[in-house]
Short mmCIF file of C-alpha atoms in Angstrom, two decimals:
data_model
loop_
_atom_site.label_atom_id
_atom_site.label_comp_id
_atom_site.label_asym_id
_atom_site.label_seq_id
_atom_site.Cartn_x
_atom_site.Cartn_y
_atom_site.Cartn_z
CA UNK A 1 -4.76 23.50 15.52
CA UNK A 2 -1.53 25.01 14.20
CA UNK A 3 -1.45 28.32 12.38
CA UNK A 4 0.26 28.38 8.99
CA UNK A 5 2.87 30.78 10.35
CA UNK A 6 3.68 28.37 13.17
CA UNK A 7 4.00 25.49 10.72
CA UNK A 8 6.43 27.55 8.57
CA UNK A 9 8.48 28.53 11.60
CA UNK A 10 8.79 24.93 12.72
CA UNK A 11 9.78 23.90 9.21
CA UNK A 12 12.56 26.52 9.18
CA UNK A 13 13.91 25.35 12.51
CA UNK A 14 13.77 21.72 11.34
CA UNK A 15 15.69 22.57 8.16
CA UNK A 16 18.28 24.56 10.15
CA UNK A 17 18.95 21.39 12.11
CA UNK A 18 20.07 23.15 15.29
CA UNK A 19 22.05 25.92 13.53
CA UNK A 20 21.31 29.64 13.76
CA UNK A 21 18.81 31.27 11.42
CA UNK A 22 18.88 35.08 11.12
CA UNK A 23 15.91 37.04 12.27
CA UNK A 24 15.79 38.64 8.83
CA UNK A 25 15.51 35.27 7.10
CA UNK A 26 12.74 34.16 9.40
CA UNK A 27 10.91 37.42 8.88
CA UNK A 28 11.23 37.09 5.05
CA UNK A 29 10.08 33.48 5.05
CA UNK A 30 7.14 34.09 7.38
CA UNK A 31 6.22 37.33 5.69
CA UNK A 32 6.04 39.26 8.95
CA UNK A 33 8.05 41.90 10.79
CA UNK A 34 11.08 41.21 13.02
CA UNK A 35 8.95 42.15 15.99
CA UNK A 36 6.32 39.61 15.03
CA UNK A 37 9.06 36.99 14.66
CA UNK A 38 10.18 37.75 18.19
CA UNK A 39 6.59 37.33 19.33
CA UNK A 40 6.29 33.90 17.61
CA UNK A 41 9.54 32.76 19.24
CA UNK A 42 8.26 33.87 22.65
CA UNK A 43 5.14 31.78 22.09
CA UNK A 44 7.29 28.76 21.34
CA UNK A 45 9.30 29.36 24.53
CA UNK A 46 6.09 29.58 26.51
CA UNK A 47 5.22 26.16 25.19
CA UNK A 48 8.46 24.65 26.43
CA UNK A 49 10.85 25.05 23.48
CA UNK A 50 14.35 26.16 24.29
CA UNK A 51 15.30 28.88 21.77
CA UNK A 52 18.64 30.62 21.94
CA UNK A 53 18.81 34.21 20.58
CA UNK A 54 22.19 35.76 19.74
CA UNK A 55 22.77 39.22 18.28
CA UNK A 56 23.81 39.15 14.61
CA UNK A 57 23.41 35.36 14.47
CA UNK A 58 19.69 35.05 15.01
CA UNK A 59 17.72 32.23 16.57
CA UNK A 60 18.67 28.63 17.24
CA UNK A 61 16.39 25.87 18.46
CA UNK A 62 18.20 23.97 21.22
CA UNK A 63 15.50 21.57 22.34
CA UNK A 64 11.87 20.71 22.04
CA UNK A 65 9.82 19.70 25.06
CA UNK A 66 8.98 16.06 25.57
CA UNK A 67 5.42 16.57 24.45
CA UNK A 68 3.36 15.47 21.51
CA UNK A 69 1.55 18.69 20.52
CA UNK A 70 1.39 19.78 16.87
CA UNK A 71 4.65 21.70 17.47
CA UNK A 72 6.78 18.68 18.25
CA UNK A 73 5.07 16.42 15.70
CA UNK A 74 5.41 18.89 12.85
CA UNK A 75 9.00 19.85 13.66
CA UNK A 76 10.74 17.70 11.02
CA UNK A 77 7.63 15.83 9.84
CA UNK A 78 8.34 14.32 6.43
CA UNK A 79 4.84 13.40 5.26
CA UNK A 80 2.71 15.10 2.61
CA UNK A 81 -0.74 14.75 4.15
CA UNK A 82 -0.73 12.70 7.37
CA UNK A 83 -0.26 14.68 10.57
CA UNK A 84 -0.47 18.24 9.24
CA UNK A 85 -3.74 18.81 10.98
CA UNK A 86 -3.17 18.00 14.64
CA UNK A 87 -5.80 18.15 17.31
CA UNK A 88 -3.99 17.98 20.65
CA UNK A 89 -5.24 17.99 24.17
CA UNK A 90 -3.35 17.29 27.32
CA UNK A 91 -5.95 14.95 28.70
CA UNK A 92 -8.94 13.42 26.94
CA UNK A 93 -11.31 10.57 27.73
CA UNK A 94 -10.45 8.86 24.41
CA UNK A 95 -8.77 10.17 21.26
CA UNK A 96 -10.91 7.78 19.26
CA UNK A 97 -14.16 9.44 20.34
CA UNK A 98 -12.87 12.90 19.38
CA UNK A 99 -11.64 11.61 16.04
CA UNK A 100 -15.04 10.11 15.34
CA UNK A 101 -16.68 13.46 15.90
CA UNK A 102 -14.10 15.36 13.80
CA UNK A 103 -14.47 12.79 10.98
CA UNK A 104 -18.19 13.10 11.15
CA UNK A 105 -17.89 16.91 10.92
CA UNK A 106 -15.73 16.59 7.79
CA UNK A 107 -12.12 16.65 9.08
CA UNK A 108 -9.63 16.16 6.23
CA UNK A 109 -7.65 13.00 5.56
CA UNK A 110 -4.53 12.80 7.73
CA UNK A 111 -6.05 14.64 10.71
CA UNK A 112 -4.40 13.39 13.88
CA UNK A 113 -5.95 13.44 17.34
CA UNK A 114 -3.34 12.98 20.05
CA UNK A 115 -3.15 13.43 23.83
CA UNK A 116 -0.66 13.08 26.69
CA UNK A 117 -3.19 11.08 28.65
CA UNK A 118 -6.43 9.15 28.12
CA UNK A 119 -8.74 8.83 31.06
CA UNK A 120 -11.02 6.31 29.36
CA UNK A 121 -8.89 4.73 26.69
CA UNK A 122 -10.61 1.77 25.17
CA UNK A 123 -9.74 -1.28 23.12
CA UNK A 124 -11.65 -4.07 21.51
CA UNK A 125 -15.17 -4.55 22.86
CA UNK A 126 -14.75 -1.52 25.09
CA UNK A 127 -11.95 -3.15 27.07
CA UNK A 128 -10.12 -0.41 28.85
CA UNK A 129 -6.59 0.52 27.85
CA UNK A 130 -4.24 1.84 30.50
CA UNK A 131 -2.80 5.15 29.27
CA UNK A 132 -0.99 7.17 31.93
CA UNK A 133 0.19 10.74 31.33
CA UNK A 134 3.21 11.59 29.24
CA UNK A 135 4.43 8.02 28.98
CA UNK A 136 2.92 6.78 25.76
CA UNK A 137 1.47 7.64 22.43
CA UNK A 138 -2.32 7.72 22.35
CA UNK A 139 -3.49 8.85 18.96
CA UNK A 140 -6.19 8.44 16.33
CA UNK A 141 -5.64 9.01 12.64
CA UNK A 142 -8.42 9.88 10.22
CA UNK A 143 -8.24 8.38 6.71
CA UNK A 144 -10.62 8.69 3.83
CA UNK A 145 -9.74 5.95 1.37
CA UNK A 146 -11.84 5.42 -1.76
CA UNK A 147 -12.37 1.71 -1.14
CA UNK A 148 -15.45 -0.43 -0.57
CA UNK A 149 -16.16 -1.15 3.16
CA UNK A 150 -15.45 -4.86 2.82
CA UNK A 151 -11.79 -4.03 2.02
CA UNK A 152 -11.34 -1.74 5.01
CA UNK A 153 -10.22 -4.47 7.48
CA UNK A 154 -6.97 -4.72 5.49
CA UNK A 155 -6.04 -1.29 6.81
CA UNK A 156 -5.67 -2.73 10.29
CA UNK A 157 -2.90 -5.02 9.00
CA UNK A 158 -1.36 -2.02 7.19
CA UNK A 159 -1.46 -0.05 10.44
CA UNK A 160 0.38 -2.85 12.23
CA UNK A 161 3.12 -2.85 9.62
CA UNK A 162 3.46 0.96 9.77
CA UNK A 163 3.79 1.01 13.54
CA UNK A 164 6.23 -1.92 13.50
CA UNK A 165 8.42 -0.22 10.88
CA UNK A 166 8.30 3.00 12.88
CA UNK A 167 9.31 1.26 16.10
CA UNK A 168 12.09 -0.62 14.33
CA UNK A 169 13.49 2.54 12.74
CA UNK A 170 13.48 4.66 15.88
CA UNK A 171 14.42 2.05 18.55
CA UNK A 172 16.16 -0.75 16.64
CA UNK A 173 13.76 -3.23 18.25
CA UNK A 174 12.20 -5.72 15.89
CA UNK A 175 8.53 -6.20 16.81
CA UNK A 176 6.41 -9.26 16.15
CA UNK A 177 2.87 -8.98 14.78
CA UNK A 178 0.26 -11.36 16.08
CA UNK A 179 -2.71 -11.67 13.70
CA UNK A 180 -4.32 -9.38 12.91
CA UNK A 181 -2.54 -6.42 14.47
CA UNK A 182 -1.25 -6.94 18.00
CA UNK A 183 2.34 -5.81 18.25
CA UNK A 184 4.56 -7.74 20.63
CA UNK A 185 8.05 -7.27 21.98
CA UNK A 186 9.52 -10.43 23.47
CA UNK A 187 6.04 -11.86 23.58
CA UNK A 188 4.61 -8.95 25.56
CA UNK A 189 2.07 -6.45 24.32
CA UNK A 190 3.34 -2.94 23.69
CA UNK A 191 0.92 -1.63 21.11
CA UNK A 192 -2.85 -1.82 20.60
CA UNK A 193 -4.57 -0.83 17.40
CA UNK A 194 -8.31 -0.31 17.15
CA UNK A 195 -9.78 0.68 13.82
CA UNK A 196 -13.29 1.95 13.29
CA UNK A 197 -15.24 2.63 10.20
CA UNK A 198 -17.77 5.28 9.19
CA UNK A 199 -19.40 3.96 6.04
CA UNK A 200 -22.49 3.53 3.94
CA UNK A 201 -23.07 0.00 2.69
CA UNK A 202 -21.18 0.81 -0.50
CA UNK A 203 -18.80 3.60 0.46
CA UNK A 204 -16.25 4.35 3.14
CA UNK A 205 -16.58 7.84 4.63
CA UNK A 206 -13.78 7.57 7.14
CA UNK A 207 -11.48 5.05 8.73
CA UNK A 208 -10.34 5.98 12.20
CA UNK A 209 -7.15 4.19 13.26
CA UNK A 210 -6.62 4.32 16.97
CA UNK A 211 -3.05 3.53 18.02
CA UNK A 212 -1.90 3.15 21.58
CA UNK A 213 1.79 2.61 22.29
CA UNK A 214 3.49 2.00 25.61
CA UNK A 215 6.64 4.08 25.09
CA UNK A 216 8.36 5.27 28.30
CA UNK A 217 6.55 3.42 31.07
CA UNK A 218 8.76 1.87 33.72
CA UNK A 219 7.77 -1.37 35.47
CA UNK A 220 6.08 0.63 38.21
CA UNK A 221 3.63 2.08 35.72
CA UNK A 222 2.03 -1.25 34.98
CA UNK A 223 -0.63 -2.58 37.33
CA UNK A 224 0.38 -6.02 38.72
CA UNK A 225 -2.20 -7.84 36.57
CA UNK A 226 -0.50 -6.46 33.42
CA UNK A 227 3.12 -6.99 34.49
CA UNK A 228 3.54 -10.32 32.80
CA UNK A 229 1.71 -9.47 29.57
CA UNK A 230 2.52 -5.78 28.91
CA UNK A 231 5.73 -3.94 28.26
CA UNK A 232 6.97 -0.57 26.94
CA UNK A 233 9.49 0.30 24.26
CA UNK A 234 11.79 1.89 26.84
CA UNK A 235 11.75 -1.25 28.97
CA UNK A 236 12.68 -3.37 25.95
CA UNK A 237 15.20 -0.95 24.45
CA UNK A 238 16.80 -0.08 27.77
CA UNK A 239 16.56 3.67 27.08
CA UNK A 240 13.90 6.35 26.82
CA UNK A 241 12.31 6.92 23.39
CA UNK A 242 11.39 10.29 21.98
CA UNK A 243 7.65 10.10 21.47
CA UNK A 244 7.26 12.91 18.92
CA UNK A 245 10.02 11.40 16.81
CA UNK A 246 8.28 8.04 16.90
CA UNK A 247 4.98 9.58 15.88
CA UNK A 248 6.67 11.29 12.94
CA UNK A 249 8.28 8.05 11.82
CA UNK A 250 5.05 6.08 12.12
CA UNK A 251 3.14 8.73 10.11
CA UNK A 252 5.85 8.71 7.50
CA UNK A 253 5.82 4.87 7.15
CA UNK A 254 2.06 4.83 7.24
CA UNK A 255 1.78 7.31 4.39
CA UNK A 256 4.17 5.33 2.21
CA UNK A 257 2.32 2.05 2.85
CA UNK A 258 -1.08 3.67 2.46
CA UNK A 259 -0.14 5.19 -0.93
CA UNK A 260 1.13 1.75 -2.06
CA UNK A 261 -2.08 0.16 -0.85
CA UNK A 262 -4.30 2.65 -2.69
CA UNK A 263 -2.29 2.15 -5.88
CA UNK A 264 -1.46 -1.56 -5.86
CA UNK A 265 -3.89 -3.13 -3.38
CA UNK A 266 -3.11 -5.39 -0.44
CA UNK A 267 -0.46 -7.70 -1.91
CA UNK A 268 2.65 -5.49 -1.23
CA UNK A 269 1.36 -4.94 2.33
CA UNK A 270 0.79 -8.69 2.82
CA UNK A 271 4.46 -9.41 2.15
CA UNK A 272 5.63 -6.83 4.66
CA UNK A 273 3.08 -8.03 7.19
CA UNK A 274 4.32 -11.62 6.83
CA UNK A 275 7.88 -10.36 7.47
CA UNK A 276 6.81 -9.38 11.01
CA UNK A 277 4.29 -12.15 11.55
CA UNK A 278 4.93 -14.38 14.58
CA UNK A 279 1.68 -16.35 14.21
CA UNK A 280 2.53 -18.21 10.98
CA UNK A 281 3.46 -21.87 11.33
CA UNK A 282 2.58 -21.90 15.04
CA UNK A 283 -0.05 -23.80 16.96
CA UNK A 284 -2.71 -21.27 17.84
CA UNK A 285 -6.07 -21.11 19.53
CA UNK A 286 -8.65 -18.81 17.96
CA UNK A 287 -11.41 -17.83 20.35
CA UNK A 288 -14.60 -16.31 19.12
CA UNK A 289 -18.00 -15.77 20.68
CA UNK A 290 -19.33 -18.74 18.69
CA UNK A 291 -16.62 -21.14 19.63
CA UNK A 292 -12.92 -22.02 19.76
CA UNK A 293 -10.79 -23.42 16.97
CA UNK A 294 -7.25 -24.80 17.51
CA UNK A 295 -4.78 -25.56 14.82
CA UNK A 296 -1.72 -24.50 12.87
CA UNK A 297 -1.79 -20.97 11.47
CA UNK A 298 -0.89 -21.53 7.80
CA UNK A 299 -0.77 -17.92 6.76
CA UNK A 300 -3.05 -15.11 5.63
CA UNK A 301 -5.06 -14.98 2.43
CA UNK A 302 -4.83 -12.26 -0.20
CA UNK A 303 -7.40 -10.32 1.73
CA UNK A 304 -5.73 -10.67 5.15
CA UNK A 305 -7.92 -13.46 6.59
CA UNK A 306 -6.09 -15.93 8.83
CA UNK A 307 -5.96 -19.48 7.44
CA UNK A 308 -5.84 -22.23 10.03
CA UNK A 309 -5.57 -26.01 9.74
CA UNK A 310 -6.97 -28.17 12.53
CA UNK A 311 -5.58 -31.54 13.68
CA UNK A 312 -8.09 -33.25 11.44
CA UNK A 313 -6.87 -31.37 8.43
CA UNK A 314 -9.85 -29.05 8.13
CA UNK A 315 -9.16 -25.54 6.97
CA UNK A 316 -10.73 -22.65 8.76
CA UNK A 317 -10.73 -19.05 7.69
CA UNK A 318 -10.71 -16.72 10.65
CA UNK A 319 -12.20 -13.28 10.21
CA UNK A 320 -12.21 -12.26 13.81
CA UNK A 321 -10.93 -13.90 16.98
CA UNK A 322 -8.63 -13.54 19.91
CA UNK A 323 -5.52 -15.47 19.00
CA UNK A 324 -3.41 -17.25 21.57
CA UNK A 325 -0.08 -18.67 20.49
CA UNK A 326 0.63 -21.97 22.19
CA UNK A 327 4.01 -22.22 23.80
CA UNK B 1 -12.54 -37.28 -7.85
CA UNK B 2 -15.29 -37.89 -5.32
CA UNK B 3 -18.63 -39.35 -6.29
CA UNK B 4 -21.70 -37.21 -6.11
CA UNK B 5 -22.92 -39.36 -3.21
CA UNK B 6 -19.76 -38.61 -1.27
CA UNK B 7 -19.96 -34.92 -2.01
CA UNK B 8 -23.55 -34.97 -0.83
CA UNK B 9 -22.47 -36.67 2.38
CA UNK B 10 -19.74 -34.07 2.84
CA UNK B 11 -22.19 -31.22 2.34
CA UNK B 12 -24.45 -32.76 4.98
CA UNK B 13 -21.60 -33.15 7.51
CA UNK B 14 -20.20 -29.68 6.88
CA UNK B 15 -23.62 -28.22 7.16
CA UNK B 16 -24.28 -29.88 10.49
CA UNK B 17 -20.91 -28.82 11.88
CA UNK B 18 -19.60 -25.43 12.97
CA UNK B 19 -17.19 -25.41 10.08
CA UNK B 20 -17.48 -22.33 7.96
CA UNK B 21 -15.24 -23.38 5.19
CA UNK B 22 -13.94 -26.79 4.16
CA UNK B 23 -11.28 -27.68 1.61
CA UNK B 24 -10.42 -31.21 0.45
CA UNK B 25 -7.57 -31.92 -1.88
CA UNK B 26 -6.68 -35.25 -3.44
CA UNK B 27 -4.84 -36.24 -6.65
CA UNK B 28 -5.06 -32.79 -8.15
CA UNK B 29 -8.75 -32.26 -7.63
CA UNK B 30 -9.97 -29.95 -4.95
CA UNK B 31 -13.29 -29.43 -3.28
CA UNK B 32 -13.97 -26.22 -1.47
CA UNK B 33 -17.17 -25.59 0.50
CA UNK B 34 -18.15 -22.38 2.16
CA UNK B 35 -21.22 -21.81 4.22
CA UNK B 36 -22.91 -18.58 3.38
CA UNK B 37 -26.02 -16.70 4.31
CA UNK B 38 -29.05 -17.70 2.32
CA UNK B 39 -29.05 -14.42 0.47
CA UNK B 40 -25.47 -14.35 -0.71
CA UNK B 41 -25.29 -14.39 -4.44
CA UNK B 42 -23.24 -17.17 -5.89
CA UNK B 43 -21.35 -16.67 -9.16
CA UNK B 44 -23.97 -17.74 -11.69
CA UNK B 45 -21.43 -18.21 -14.47
CA UNK B 46 -20.00 -21.46 -13.10
CA UNK B 47 -19.49 -24.05 -15.88
CA UNK B 48 -21.76 -26.74 -14.41
CA UNK B 49 -24.55 -26.35 -11.97
CA UNK B 50 -25.77 -29.51 -10.34
CA UNK B 51 -28.09 -27.88 -7.83
CA UNK B 52 -30.69 -30.58 -8.22
CA UNK B 53 -28.30 -33.12 -6.79
CA UNK B 54 -27.98 -31.34 -3.50
CA UNK B 55 -29.86 -32.46 -0.47
CA UNK B 56 -32.08 -29.78 1.14
CA UNK B 57 -29.98 -27.45 3.23
CA UNK B 58 -30.68 -24.77 5.72
CA UNK B 59 -27.68 -22.73 4.59
CA UNK B 60 -26.02 -22.33 1.26
CA UNK B 61 -23.01 -24.53 0.85
CA UNK B 62 -20.80 -23.96 -2.14
CA UNK B 63 -18.86 -26.81 -3.56
CA UNK B 64 -16.13 -25.98 -6.07
CA UNK B 65 -14.33 -28.87 -7.62
CA UNK B 66 -11.17 -28.04 -9.52
CA UNK B 67 -10.12 -28.37 -12.30
CA UNK B 68 -13.69 -29.05 -13.48
CA UNK B 69 -15.32 -26.36 -11.43
CA UNK B 70 -18.76 -27.36 -10.36
CA UNK B 71 -21.05 -25.40 -8.10
CA UNK B 72 -23.63 -27.05 -5.94
CA UNK B 73 -26.06 -24.53 -4.71
CA UNK B 74 -29.30 -24.69 -2.80
CA UNK B 75 -31.09 -21.59 -1.79
CA UNK B 76 -33.70 -21.59 0.87
CA UNK B 77 -35.44 -18.55 2.22
CA UNK B 78 -35.34 -18.09 5.99
CA UNK B 79 -38.29 -19.70 7.72
CA UNK B 80 -39.65 -16.41 8.94
CA UNK B 81 -39.53 -14.78 5.53
CA UNK B 82 -42.50 -12.44 5.36
CA UNK B 83 -45.18 -12.81 2.74
CA UNK B 84 -44.75 -10.63 -0.35
CA UNK B 85 -47.54 -8.34 0.78
CA UNK B 86 -45.80 -7.58 4.06
CA UNK B 87 -42.45 -7.35 2.34
CA UNK B 88 -43.42 -4.08 0.70
CA UNK B 89 -42.64 -2.01 3.72
CA UNK B 90 -40.03 -4.30 5.24
CA UNK B 91 -36.44 -3.16 4.87
CA UNK B 92 -33.55 -5.52 5.30
CA UNK B 93 -30.42 -4.13 7.00
CA UNK B 94 -27.61 -6.10 5.46
CA UNK B 95 -24.00 -6.60 6.42
CA UNK B 96 -21.52 -4.54 4.39
CA UNK B 97 -18.71 -7.02 5.01
CA UNK B 98 -17.75 -10.46 6.24
CA UNK B 99 -17.21 -10.48 9.97
CA UNK B 100 -18.54 -11.13 13.44
CA UNK B 101 -21.91 -9.68 14.35
CA UNK B 102 -22.06 -7.94 17.75
CA UNK B 103 -25.49 -7.03 19.04
CA UNK B 104 -24.08 -4.89 21.88
CA UNK B 105 -21.07 -2.55 22.34
CA UNK B 106 -19.54 -4.84 25.01
CA UNK B 107 -20.30 -8.31 26.36
CA UNK B 108 -22.09 -6.96 29.44
CA UNK B 109 -24.01 -4.17 27.72
CA UNK B 110 -27.59 -4.11 26.52
CA UNK B 111 -28.06 -4.77 22.80
CA UNK B 112 -28.13 -1.71 20.55
CA UNK B 113 -31.68 -2.59 19.42
CA UNK B 114 -34.28 -5.25 20.06
CA UNK B 115 -37.56 -6.26 18.41
CA UNK B 116 -40.09 -3.47 18.81
CA UNK B 117 -37.51 -0.70 19.00
CA UNK B 118 -38.02 2.38 16.84
CA UNK B 119 -34.99 3.34 14.77
CA UNK B 120 -33.97 6.42 12.87
CA UNK B 121 -31.67 6.52 9.84
CA UNK B 122 -28.58 7.11 12.00
CA UNK B 123 -29.47 4.73 14.81
CA UNK B 124 -26.61 2.26 15.38
CA UNK B 125 -28.14 -1.23 15.27
CA UNK B 126 -25.04 -3.41 15.65
CA UNK B 127 -21.31 -3.79 15.03
CA UNK B 128 -19.75 -6.01 12.41
CA UNK B 129 -16.06 -6.67 13.10
CA UNK B 130 -13.36 -8.26 10.98
CA UNK B 131 -9.64 -8.19 11.74
CA UNK B 132 -10.23 -5.72 14.55
CA UNK B 133 -11.93 -3.23 12.27
CA UNK B 134 -15.20 -2.27 13.86
CA UNK B 135 -18.06 -1.12 11.69
CA UNK B 136 -21.03 0.46 13.43
CA UNK B 137 -23.97 -0.34 11.24
CA UNK B 138 -26.71 2.29 11.01
CA UNK B 139 -30.33 1.55 10.24
CA UNK B 140 -30.38 3.71 7.07
CA UNK B 141 -34.16 3.81 7.35
CA UNK B 142 -36.77 5.04 9.79
CA UNK B 143 -39.06 2.43 11.30
CA UNK B 144 -39.45 -0.37 13.78
CA UNK B 145 -37.29 -3.48 14.24
CA UNK B 146 -39.51 -6.48 13.62
CA UNK B 147 -36.88 -9.19 13.57
CA UNK B 148 -33.27 -9.83 14.44
CA UNK B 149 -32.04 -12.39 11.93
CA UNK B 150 -28.64 -13.26 13.44
CA UNK B 151 -27.22 -14.14 16.82
CA UNK B 152 -24.61 -12.25 18.83
CA UNK B 153 -21.16 -13.49 17.91
CA UNK B 154 -22.27 -15.11 14.67
CA UNK B 155 -20.13 -14.89 11.54
CA UNK B 156 -22.04 -12.98 8.87
CA UNK B 157 -21.42 -12.81 5.15
CA UNK B 158 -21.22 -9.78 2.86
CA UNK B 159 -24.77 -8.80 2.05
CA UNK B 160 -26.37 -11.08 4.63
CA UNK B 161 -29.60 -9.64 6.11
CA UNK B 162 -29.18 -8.78 9.81
CA UNK B 163 -32.47 -7.08 10.71
CA UNK B 164 -35.94 -6.62 9.29
CA UNK B 165 -37.30 -3.11 9.74
CA UNK B 166 -40.91 -2.13 9.15
CA UNK B 167 -40.51 1.23 7.51
CA UNK B 168 -42.74 4.23 8.13
#
């Protein structure tokens, strides 16, 4: 976790926007001696930051390492509550498992668990999720919304919109959302979202939103069985993407949407979701454990359920299924 | 507007099928049926209740005709419903939301619990999933699982009983 002093120092550097800040100013803002400032700067350098020091001018941040520790995420972070409590580890079995434990132990809303690598990343029904080191974003966000549990599934659609907006803002790519929250680029999967709930029958304790994004993988990173179905943002955009910047943007979009949702309910989110939806109006197959339904996806209801019309004209409401879009 | 006979026929067909919800629209009137668990409460304040007209059903179909909203409802307790004497120490674990019931963490894994298993308050008994939100349901009571009321992969309603637990 980040110390308050470290957070303040990162904030100063972010505000300076690459310009010099005098040692005296830093020492005043941080409330510590010039020697202590020097010590904090040394710590940052140890962690991979390039900081230039010039007599009479002060310190200037030249570059941040391509990592996703609390340092990089909080350097320029524009949110009020999401992402200010970062739990980072280089390698973890699954960020989702750690987030579950932290949430259970009372971690505050907005706590973010993030890692450079997951050795046992998991998706729906414990399907494994390929998450090699330093190439992607593997994170879990803890929320504590005051909503009844039956409304919580709507947050998965909200998460898909937040991630799509973040990707669009940072890379210029316009993602498609496949119901409920798969994010596709040119028909290939680049993002997986897995949301889990800690709740009593009548009260949500925590919602844990697990987000996995393929960011800078090259074709060689994908095992052959994934080559035709998976992609990364870098492959689609044709250039590498700064992961920390993308995390910041997603957190920022997420917070805005989440505040709207808490204040006005699902309807504003529904409109935005529909803007990215690729499923609507298409022939789809919905596969569930209890059977398969084929038909035209008509849209989503005011609660986010998928509405489907079969060939015979019957209407089905789909609460959970694997959706395949027919070509 | 459909005749009562026709509505009855529709209820029978929908009930026998895998359809969960059924909507029929014609000339401005609309019939909407939704299968629900036997314990789901149905808005009692509907203008007309013609429950007597309904053929016996295993589930609880709801028929709403618009604009003259009518509700056809038939409640039937599950066959294995315990006698009132036994019910005193039987706790129902109910679903907190609409979704798919998963008895096990993955298709190949053992179920979380089976009949005869002892559970504690924080024992995970199943997962209910909707729109990729996974809700691990805890027993909330201490006792023994005496019955599993739903099948793996089944769609469950809000408030639908999932397990019967003999409390200690």
